[in-house]
Amino acid sequence: MTASTRNTILVAGSANLDFVVRAAHVPAPGETVLGREFSTFPGGKGANQAVACARAGDAPTQMLLALGDDPHATPLEASLCAAGVAMHIVRARDVATGTAFVCLADDAENAITVAPGANNALRGEDLPDLDAIGYLLLQLETPIDTVVAFAQKARAQGTKVILNAAPARALTAALLDALDVLIINEGELAAITGVQDRIAEALTHLKVPCVIVTLGARGCCARSLRADGGGEFHLQTAYRVKALDTTAAGDTFCGAFTAALSRADALPQAMQSASAAAAIACTRLGAQSSIPTKTEVDDFLRAHAAASNATDDLHELAVYCAIPR
Ligand code: ADP
């Protein structure tokens, strides 16, 4: 099969059941906070990103995940199934399905502790056949050796590899060499490169054809390599919304971005539609429950056409990123 007929996206990664409690603020170390409502939501970076790809509606989406043989797995499978994601499930025996404990504060800040459980059972040899897979989307909530093995196998078979390096871990040259696109948030960029604050400079430290840093309510900045070896920066400001819960904003961005690339959008268009999808997700509670459909994103883009990349906002973002003139 040639690359152009590989229209399917495969997401390989984590699935967690999120236990979410709302509270006035996130507890400081040693502090106990009396919270309010409690809910469970299907989450995990991998599963969130698979749902975001599928809801973007452009490409058949598959997910490789590992689940325990326990009741926590049921809502995770149901959510992926409802979004139209075809699953390759590794069933880990005597290990709990992944869980995450989320404190969600009234200012939309959150603090999260993950118990990976079954996610740690995913191994390189679990990767399914890649014949129809155009893009493989990975994160770092599964063992790093597994992620490297997946990336290298995909690269060898002509599948494009996108890594969302979250949560931040040291990235080896072997992993970076296998990537086409790296997506990270501001904290992860600083942790991985050791460069604080100087975003444009930090991006140039990462030898990947395209690196995107997401900057929360500021927007995002990409550095892509030109054919002559030089670098080019692209900026996209965030859409102004009233954020209720920013959980899965980054995951929504990654999934929507991958779906956009799979329909052959250019980088700036992919950054724009991913930003719109992520902004909508910020206005809703939960992880997978907050991810918009293609129709919702298209309507949002039409309604906010004038608000995207306004000159003053772009200038402010360029200054924040310290983009060389
Ligand atoms: P992560 O969730 O991985 O920490 P970010 O916080 O950088 O990632 O958010 C990812 C993207 O989501 C941003 O680049 C932006 O497009 C969008 N986003 C995040 N927070 C907001 C917000 N408060 N308002 C609008 N868009 C947001």
mmCIF file of C-alpha atoms in Angstrom, residues 168 184-192 213-214:
data_model
loop_
_atom_site.group_PDB
_atom_site.id
_atom_site.type_symbol
_atom_site.label_atom_id
_atom_site.label_comp_id
_atom_site.label_asym_id
_atom_site.label_seq_id
_atom_site.Cartn_x
_atom_site.Cartn_y
_atom_site.Cartn_z
ATOM 1 C CA ALA A 168 7.759 15.123 30.132
ATOM 2 C CA ILE A 184 4.823 19.526 23.798
ATOM 3 C CA ASN A 185 3.540 22.121 26.219
ATOM 4 C CA GLU A 186 5.632 24.940 27.656
ATOM 5 C CA GLY A 187 6.666 23.113 30.842
ATOM 6 C CA GLU A 188 7.573 19.986 28.896
ATOM 7 C CA LEU A 189 9.667 22.037 26.436
ATOM 8 C CA ALA A 190 11.652 23.536 29.329
ATOM 9 C CA ALA A 191 12.036 20.140 31.044
ATOM 10 C CA ILE A 192 13.191 18.369 27.877
ATOM 11 C CA VAL A 213 4.884 24.009 21.650
ATOM 12 C CA THR A 214 1.417 24.666 23.053
#
